[in-house]
CSV table of C-alpha atoms in Angstrom, one decimal:
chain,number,residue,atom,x,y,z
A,13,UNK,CA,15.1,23.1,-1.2
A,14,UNK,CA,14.1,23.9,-4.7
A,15,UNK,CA,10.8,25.8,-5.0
A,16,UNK,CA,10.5,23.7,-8.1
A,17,UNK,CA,8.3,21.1,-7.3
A,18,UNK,CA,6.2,18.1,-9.4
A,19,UNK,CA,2.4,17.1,-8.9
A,20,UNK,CA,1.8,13.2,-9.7
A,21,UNK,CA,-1.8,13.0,-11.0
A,22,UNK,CA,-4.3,10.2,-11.2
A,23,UNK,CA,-6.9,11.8,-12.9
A,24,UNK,CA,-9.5,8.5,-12.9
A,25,UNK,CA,-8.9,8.0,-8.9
A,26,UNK,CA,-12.0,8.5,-6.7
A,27,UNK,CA,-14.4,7.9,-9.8
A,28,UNK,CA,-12.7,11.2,-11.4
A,29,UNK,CA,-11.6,12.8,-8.1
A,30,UNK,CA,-8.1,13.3,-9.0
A,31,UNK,CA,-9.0,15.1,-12.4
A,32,UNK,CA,-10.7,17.8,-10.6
A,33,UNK,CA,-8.5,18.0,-7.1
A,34,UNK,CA,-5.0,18.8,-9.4
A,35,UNK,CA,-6.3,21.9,-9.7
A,36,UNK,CA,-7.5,23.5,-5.6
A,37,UNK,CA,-3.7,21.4,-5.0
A,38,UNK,CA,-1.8,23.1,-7.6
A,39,UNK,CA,-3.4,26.4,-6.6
A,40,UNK,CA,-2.6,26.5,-3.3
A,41,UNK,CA,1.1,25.4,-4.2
A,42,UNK,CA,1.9,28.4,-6.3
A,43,UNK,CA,-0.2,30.6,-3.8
A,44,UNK,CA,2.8,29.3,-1.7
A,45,UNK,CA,5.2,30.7,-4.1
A,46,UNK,CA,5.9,27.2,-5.6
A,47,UNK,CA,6.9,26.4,-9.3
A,48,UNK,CA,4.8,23.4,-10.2
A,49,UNK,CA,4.9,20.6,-13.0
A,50,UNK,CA,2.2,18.6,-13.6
A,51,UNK,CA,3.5,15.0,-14.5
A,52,UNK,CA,0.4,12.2,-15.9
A,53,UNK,CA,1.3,8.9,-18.0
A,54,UNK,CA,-0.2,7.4,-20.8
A,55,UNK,CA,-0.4,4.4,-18.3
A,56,UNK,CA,0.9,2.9,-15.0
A,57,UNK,CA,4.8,2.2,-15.9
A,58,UNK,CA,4.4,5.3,-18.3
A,59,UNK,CA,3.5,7.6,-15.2
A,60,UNK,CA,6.5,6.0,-12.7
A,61,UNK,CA,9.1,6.6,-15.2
A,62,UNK,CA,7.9,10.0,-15.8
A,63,UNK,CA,7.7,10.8,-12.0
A,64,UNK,CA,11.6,8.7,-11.4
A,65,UNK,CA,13.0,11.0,-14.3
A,66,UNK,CA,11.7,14.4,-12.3
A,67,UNK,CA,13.2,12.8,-8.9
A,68,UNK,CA,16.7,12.0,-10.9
A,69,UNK,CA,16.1,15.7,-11.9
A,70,UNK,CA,15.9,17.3,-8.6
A,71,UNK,CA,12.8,18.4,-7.9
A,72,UNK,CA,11.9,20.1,-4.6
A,73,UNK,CA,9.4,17.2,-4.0
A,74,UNK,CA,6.6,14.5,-5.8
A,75,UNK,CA,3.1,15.3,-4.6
A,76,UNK,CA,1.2,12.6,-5.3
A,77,UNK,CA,-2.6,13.0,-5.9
A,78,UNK,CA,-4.9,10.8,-6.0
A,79,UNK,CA,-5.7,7.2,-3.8
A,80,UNK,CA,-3.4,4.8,-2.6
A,81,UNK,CA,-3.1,3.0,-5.9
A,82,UNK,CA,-1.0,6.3,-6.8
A,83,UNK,CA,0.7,6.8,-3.6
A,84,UNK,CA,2.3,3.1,-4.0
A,85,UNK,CA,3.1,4.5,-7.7
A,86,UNK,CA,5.0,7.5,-6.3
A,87,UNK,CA,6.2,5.6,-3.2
A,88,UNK,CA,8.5,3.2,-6.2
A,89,UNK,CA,10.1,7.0,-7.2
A,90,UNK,CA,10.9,8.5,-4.0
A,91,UNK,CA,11.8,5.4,-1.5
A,92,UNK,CA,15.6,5.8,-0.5
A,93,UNK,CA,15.9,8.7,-2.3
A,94,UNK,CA,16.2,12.5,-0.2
A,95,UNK,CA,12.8,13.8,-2.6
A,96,UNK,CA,10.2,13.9,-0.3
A,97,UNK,CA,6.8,12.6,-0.7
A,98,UNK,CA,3.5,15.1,-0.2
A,99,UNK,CA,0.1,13.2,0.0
A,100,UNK,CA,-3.0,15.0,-1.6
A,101,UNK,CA,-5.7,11.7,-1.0
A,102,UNK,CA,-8.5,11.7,-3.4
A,103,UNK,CA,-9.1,7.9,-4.1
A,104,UNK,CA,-11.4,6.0,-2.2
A,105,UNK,CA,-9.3,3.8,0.6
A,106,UNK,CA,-6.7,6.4,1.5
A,107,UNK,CA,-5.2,4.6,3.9
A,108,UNK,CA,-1.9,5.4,3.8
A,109,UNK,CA,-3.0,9.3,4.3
A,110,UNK,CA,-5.2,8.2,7.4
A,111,UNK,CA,-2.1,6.2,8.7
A,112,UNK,CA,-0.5,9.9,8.7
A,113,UNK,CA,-3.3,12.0,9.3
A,114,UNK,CA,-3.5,13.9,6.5
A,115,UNK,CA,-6.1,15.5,5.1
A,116,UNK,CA,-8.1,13.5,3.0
A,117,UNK,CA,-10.6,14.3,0.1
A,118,UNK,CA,-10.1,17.8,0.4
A,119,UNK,CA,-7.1,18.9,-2.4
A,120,UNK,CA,-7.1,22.7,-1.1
A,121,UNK,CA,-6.5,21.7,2.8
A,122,UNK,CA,-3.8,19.1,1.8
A,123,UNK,CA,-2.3,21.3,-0.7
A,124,UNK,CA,-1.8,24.3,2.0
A,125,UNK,CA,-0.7,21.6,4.2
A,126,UNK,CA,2.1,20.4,2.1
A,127,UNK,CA,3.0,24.1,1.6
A,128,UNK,CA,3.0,25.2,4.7
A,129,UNK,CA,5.5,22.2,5.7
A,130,UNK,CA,8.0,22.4,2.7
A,131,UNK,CA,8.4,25.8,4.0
A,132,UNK,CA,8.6,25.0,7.5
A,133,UNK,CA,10.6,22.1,6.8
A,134,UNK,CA,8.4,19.7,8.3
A,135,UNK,CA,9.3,16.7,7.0
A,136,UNK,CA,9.0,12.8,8.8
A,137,UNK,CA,11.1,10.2,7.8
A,138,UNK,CA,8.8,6.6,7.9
A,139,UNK,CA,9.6,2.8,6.9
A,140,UNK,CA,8.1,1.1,4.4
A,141,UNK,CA,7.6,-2.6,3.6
A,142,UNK,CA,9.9,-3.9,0.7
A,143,UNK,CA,9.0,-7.4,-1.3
A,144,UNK,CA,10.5,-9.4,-3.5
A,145,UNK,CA,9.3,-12.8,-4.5
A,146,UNK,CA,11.0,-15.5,-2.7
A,147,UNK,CA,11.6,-17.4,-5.5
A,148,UNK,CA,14.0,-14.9,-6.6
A,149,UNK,CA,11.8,-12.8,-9.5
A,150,UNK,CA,10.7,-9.6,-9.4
A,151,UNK,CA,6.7,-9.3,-7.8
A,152,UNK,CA,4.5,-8.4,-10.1
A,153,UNK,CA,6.2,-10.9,-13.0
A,154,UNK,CA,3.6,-11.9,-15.2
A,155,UNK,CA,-0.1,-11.4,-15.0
A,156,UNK,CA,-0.6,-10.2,-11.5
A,157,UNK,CA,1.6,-7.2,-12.6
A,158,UNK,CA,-0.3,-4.1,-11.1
A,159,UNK,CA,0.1,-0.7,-10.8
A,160,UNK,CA,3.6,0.2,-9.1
A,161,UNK,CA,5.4,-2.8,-11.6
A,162,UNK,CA,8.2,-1.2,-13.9
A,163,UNK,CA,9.5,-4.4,-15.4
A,164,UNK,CA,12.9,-2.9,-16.8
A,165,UNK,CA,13.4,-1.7,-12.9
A,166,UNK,CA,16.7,-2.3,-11.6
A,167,UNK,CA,19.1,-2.1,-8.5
A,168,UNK,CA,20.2,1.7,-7.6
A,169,UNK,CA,23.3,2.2,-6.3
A,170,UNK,CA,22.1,2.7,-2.4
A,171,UNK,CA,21.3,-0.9,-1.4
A,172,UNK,CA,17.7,-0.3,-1.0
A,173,UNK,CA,16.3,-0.6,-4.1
A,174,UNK,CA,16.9,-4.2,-5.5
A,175,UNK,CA,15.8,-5.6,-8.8
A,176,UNK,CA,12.6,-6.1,-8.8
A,177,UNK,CA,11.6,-4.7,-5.6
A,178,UNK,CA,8.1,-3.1,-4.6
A,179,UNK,CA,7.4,-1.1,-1.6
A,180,UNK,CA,4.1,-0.8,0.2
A,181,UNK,CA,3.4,2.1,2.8
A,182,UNK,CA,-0.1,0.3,4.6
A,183,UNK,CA,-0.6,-3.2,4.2
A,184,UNK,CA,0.1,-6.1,2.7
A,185,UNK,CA,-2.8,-8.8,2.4
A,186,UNK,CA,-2.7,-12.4,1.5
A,187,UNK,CA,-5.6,-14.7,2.0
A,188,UNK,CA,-9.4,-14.1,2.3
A,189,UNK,CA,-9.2,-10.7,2.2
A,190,UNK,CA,-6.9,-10.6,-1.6
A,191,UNK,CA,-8.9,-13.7,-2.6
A,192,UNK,CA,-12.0,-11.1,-2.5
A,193,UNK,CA,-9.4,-8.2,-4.2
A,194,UNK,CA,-9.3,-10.9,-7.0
A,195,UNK,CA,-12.7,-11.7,-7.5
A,196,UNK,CA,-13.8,-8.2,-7.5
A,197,UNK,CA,-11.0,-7.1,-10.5
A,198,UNK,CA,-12.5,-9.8,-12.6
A,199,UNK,CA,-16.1,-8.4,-11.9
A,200,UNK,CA,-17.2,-5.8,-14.2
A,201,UNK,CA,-20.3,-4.5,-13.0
A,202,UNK,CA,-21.0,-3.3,-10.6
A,203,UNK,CA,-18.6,-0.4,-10.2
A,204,UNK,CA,-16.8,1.1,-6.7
A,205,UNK,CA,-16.9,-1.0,-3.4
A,206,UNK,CA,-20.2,-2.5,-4.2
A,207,UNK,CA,-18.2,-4.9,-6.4
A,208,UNK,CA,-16.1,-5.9,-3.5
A,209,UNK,CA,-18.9,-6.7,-1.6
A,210,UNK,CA,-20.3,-8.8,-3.9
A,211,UNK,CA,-16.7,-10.5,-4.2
A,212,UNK,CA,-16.4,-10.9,-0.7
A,213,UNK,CA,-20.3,-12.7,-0.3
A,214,UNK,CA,-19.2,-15.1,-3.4
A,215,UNK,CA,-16.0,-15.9,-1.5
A,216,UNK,CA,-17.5,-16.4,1.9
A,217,UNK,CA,-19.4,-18.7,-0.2
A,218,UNK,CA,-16.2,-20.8,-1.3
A,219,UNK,CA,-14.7,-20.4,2.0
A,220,UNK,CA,-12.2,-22.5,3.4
A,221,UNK,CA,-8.7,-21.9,5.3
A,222,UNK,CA,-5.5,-22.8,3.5
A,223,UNK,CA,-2.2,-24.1,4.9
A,224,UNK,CA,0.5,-21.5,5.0
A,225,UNK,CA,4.3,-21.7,5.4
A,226,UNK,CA,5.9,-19.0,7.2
A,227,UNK,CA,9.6,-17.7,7.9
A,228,UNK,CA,9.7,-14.9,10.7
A,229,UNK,CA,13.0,-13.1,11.2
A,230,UNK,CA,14.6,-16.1,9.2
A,231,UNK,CA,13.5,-18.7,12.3
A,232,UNK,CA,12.1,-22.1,12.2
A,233,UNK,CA,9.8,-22.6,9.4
A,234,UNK,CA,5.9,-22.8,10.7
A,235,UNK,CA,3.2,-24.8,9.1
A,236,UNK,CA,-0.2,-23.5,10.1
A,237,UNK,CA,-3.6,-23.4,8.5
A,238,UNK,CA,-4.9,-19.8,8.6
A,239,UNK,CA,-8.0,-17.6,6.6
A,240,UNK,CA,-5.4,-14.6,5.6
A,241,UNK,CA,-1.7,-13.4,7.1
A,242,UNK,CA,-1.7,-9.5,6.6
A,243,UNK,CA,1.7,-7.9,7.3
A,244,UNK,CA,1.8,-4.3,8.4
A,245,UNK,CA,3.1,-1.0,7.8
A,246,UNK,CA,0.7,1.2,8.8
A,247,UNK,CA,-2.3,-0.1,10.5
A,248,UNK,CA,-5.1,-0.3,7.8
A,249,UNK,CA,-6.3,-1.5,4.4
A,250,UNK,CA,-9.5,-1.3,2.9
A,251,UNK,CA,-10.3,2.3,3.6
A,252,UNK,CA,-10.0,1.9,7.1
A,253,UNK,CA,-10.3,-1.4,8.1
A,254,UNK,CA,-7.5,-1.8,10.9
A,255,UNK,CA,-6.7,-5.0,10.3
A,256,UNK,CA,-3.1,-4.5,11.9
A,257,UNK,CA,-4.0,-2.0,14.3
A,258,UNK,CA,-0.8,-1.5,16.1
A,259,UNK,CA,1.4,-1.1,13.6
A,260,UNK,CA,3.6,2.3,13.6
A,261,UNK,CA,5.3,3.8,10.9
A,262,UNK,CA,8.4,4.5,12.3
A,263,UNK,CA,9.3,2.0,14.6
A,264,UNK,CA,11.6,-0.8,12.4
A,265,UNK,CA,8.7,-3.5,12.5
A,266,UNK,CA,6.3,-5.2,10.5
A,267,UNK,CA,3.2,-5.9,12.4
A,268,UNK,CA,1.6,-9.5,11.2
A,269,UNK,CA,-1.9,-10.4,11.9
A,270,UNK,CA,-2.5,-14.0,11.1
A,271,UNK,CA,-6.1,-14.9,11.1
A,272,UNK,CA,-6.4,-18.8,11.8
A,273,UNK,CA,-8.2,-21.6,10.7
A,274,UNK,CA,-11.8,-21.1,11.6
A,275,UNK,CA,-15.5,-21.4,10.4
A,276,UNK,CA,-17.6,-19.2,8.1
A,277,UNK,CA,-19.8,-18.5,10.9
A,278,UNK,CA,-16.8,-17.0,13.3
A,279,UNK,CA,-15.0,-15.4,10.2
A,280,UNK,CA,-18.4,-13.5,9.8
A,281,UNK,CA,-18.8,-12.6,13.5
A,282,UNK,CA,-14.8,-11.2,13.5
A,283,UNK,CA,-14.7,-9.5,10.2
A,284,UNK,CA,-16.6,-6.3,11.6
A,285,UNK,CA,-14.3,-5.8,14.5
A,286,UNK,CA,-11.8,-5.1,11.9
A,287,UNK,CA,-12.5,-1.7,11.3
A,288,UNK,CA,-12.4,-1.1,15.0
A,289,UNK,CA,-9.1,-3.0,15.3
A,290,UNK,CA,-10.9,-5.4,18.4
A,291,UNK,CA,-9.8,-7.9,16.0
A,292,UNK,CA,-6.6,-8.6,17.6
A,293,UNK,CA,-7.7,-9.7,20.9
A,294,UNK,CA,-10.0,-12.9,19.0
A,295,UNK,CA,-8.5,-16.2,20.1
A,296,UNK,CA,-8.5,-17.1,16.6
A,297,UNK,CA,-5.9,-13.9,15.7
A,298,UNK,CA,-2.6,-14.4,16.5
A,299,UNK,CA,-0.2,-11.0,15.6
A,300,UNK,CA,3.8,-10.7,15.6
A,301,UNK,CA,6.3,-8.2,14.9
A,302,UNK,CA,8.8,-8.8,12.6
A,303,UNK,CA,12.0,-7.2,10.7
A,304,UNK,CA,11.1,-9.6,8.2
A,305,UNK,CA,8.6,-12.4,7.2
A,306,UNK,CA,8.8,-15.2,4.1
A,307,UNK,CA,5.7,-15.9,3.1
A,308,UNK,CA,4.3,-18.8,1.4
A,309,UNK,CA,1.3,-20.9,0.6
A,310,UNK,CA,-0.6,-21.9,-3.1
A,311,UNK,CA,-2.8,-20.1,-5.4
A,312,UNK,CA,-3.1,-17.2,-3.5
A,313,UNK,CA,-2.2,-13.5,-4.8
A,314,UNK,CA,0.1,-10.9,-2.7
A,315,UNK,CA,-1.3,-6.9,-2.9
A,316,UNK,CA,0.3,-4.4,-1.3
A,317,UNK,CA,-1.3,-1.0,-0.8
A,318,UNK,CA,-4.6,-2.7,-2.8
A,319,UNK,CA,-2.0,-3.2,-5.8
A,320,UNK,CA,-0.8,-6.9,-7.1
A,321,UNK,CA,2.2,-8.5,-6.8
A,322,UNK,CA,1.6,-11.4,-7.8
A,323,UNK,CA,1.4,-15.1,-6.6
A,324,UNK,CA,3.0,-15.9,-3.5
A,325,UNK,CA,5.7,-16.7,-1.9
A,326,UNK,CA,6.8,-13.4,-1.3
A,327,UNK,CA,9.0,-12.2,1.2
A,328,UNK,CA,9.2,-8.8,2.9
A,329,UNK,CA,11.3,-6.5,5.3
A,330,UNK,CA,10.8,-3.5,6.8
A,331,UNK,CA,13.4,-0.7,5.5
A,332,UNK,CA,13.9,1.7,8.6
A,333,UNK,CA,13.4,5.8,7.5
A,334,UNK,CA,13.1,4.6,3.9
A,335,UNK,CA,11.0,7.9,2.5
A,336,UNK,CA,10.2,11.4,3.7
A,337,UNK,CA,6.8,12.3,4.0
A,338,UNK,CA,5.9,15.9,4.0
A,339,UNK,CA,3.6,17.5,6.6
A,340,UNK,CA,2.7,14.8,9.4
């Protein structure tokens, strides 16, 4: 491997986290012996195609730094390519570095961690979730276009990038819970998860469950009325809320947590046992696991690692070994 290697900055993540862990990161890199090249972006789409053009260049790996708004950036460049992935998790969720147990808010730790394992050569192969819209367009179309969307991506010549594709790493949320993600992007004041908490009182406030269409494994269609449908990854969104606590990273499967219809009263009494993952066992939770799940139902918005993709339906699949994550 090339001791050339390229660090993927979000310098705004973790209210200005990632401005000031480049530098403990990068330090400990070239400590290491590594050649490092800082890559930014004027913006979102700016940034990806910056960080594809050093993966079509051959560098020895993208270390991504930042939360998990920038891992799902990085994730678009390296998925089903041999450039592996090195976490350095600054934001505020991190989830995707707690799914691995990585280090997390401390850059000098995970940047002598992802060192020490591109010398060792300790690197895991792990799925990842891959969407497309059902309806055939690329997620992220339009104006629930978030951060990983590159709307001039196209097909690669390996099968597992199609046009228009998005991969996720954790979770991806639809229901309730993005309802609350789409209230609380709207709100400008206040800032950091107080906003979402606001979000998520005004929409308790609005509550109702919706009816839902869903395809599992390309079996009979099933109608159900449900608060939210969460499909799996890794285990947790939120910054640790376990919402699909089973789910492993490397075992072909999407786990799906479908929370059903109930009252505002029970949704309040279930919603903490999330973050323990007690959730599950509920008689109003029902979970599967899935190669694949089409996903439908109106007006509600798709995210995937916290990012948009737009309004559903969506469908997604799990894509067996589909990056290479150093150090875990």
């Amino acid at each position: 491997m090339t001791s050339e290697i390229t660090l993927f900055v979000n310098p705004t993540a973790g209210r200005g986290r990632g401005a000031h862990a480049a530098q403990p990161a990068a330090s400990a890199l070239r400590d290491a012996g590594f050649s490092v090249r800082t890559v930014l972006g004027s913006d979102a789409p700016d940034a990806l195609r910056r960080a594809r053009e050093a993966v079509r260049g051959g560098t020895g790996a993208l270390i991504a730094v930042g939360g998990d708004g920038m891992i799902s950036l990085a994730l678009q460049a390296v998925a089903g390519t041999r450039t592996p992935l090195g976490v350095v998790a600054v934001g505020t969720g991190n989830d995707f570095a707690r799914g691995l147990r990585l280090p997390v808010r401390d850059p000098a730790a995970a940047g002598r961690s992802v060192a020490a394992a591109l010398k060792g050569g300790n690197i895991r192969e792990i799925d990842l979730g891959r969407v497309v819209r059902s309806d055939g367009s690329g997620p992220g179309d339009g104006a629930g276009q978030g951060n990983g969307a590159d709307p001039g991506d196209r097909a690669d010549d390996t099968g597992l990038r199609p046009a228009g594709a998005r991969w996720f790493g954790s979770v991806l949320a639809a229901g309730f819970d993005s309802r609350v993600n789409d209230r609380g992007n709207r709100m400008r004041r206040p800032a950091g998860r107080l906003k979402y908490d606001l979000a998520m009182v005004a929409e308790l406030a609005a509550f109702r469950p919706l009816p839902y269409r869903l395809v599992l494994d390309g079996g009979p269609a099933r109608e159900i009325e449900a608060t939210l449908v969460a499909v799996g990854n890794g285990p947790s969104y939120g910054g640790g809320m376990k919402i699909c606590a089973g789910a492993e990273l490397d075992d072909g499967l999407l786990d799906i947590t479908v929370v059903g219809a109930c009252s505002r009263a029970t949704l309040v009494r279930v919603f903490p046992k999330v973050y323990r993952g007690t959730h599950l066992s509920h008689p109003a939770v029902t979970s599967y696991r899935v190669r694949r799940i089409e996903l439908r139902a109106a007006g509600i918005t798709g995210y995937a690692d916290g990012e948009p993709l737009g309004p559903l339906p969506l469908t997604a699949e799990c894509v067996p070994r589909a990056v290479r994550v150093i150090g875990c």
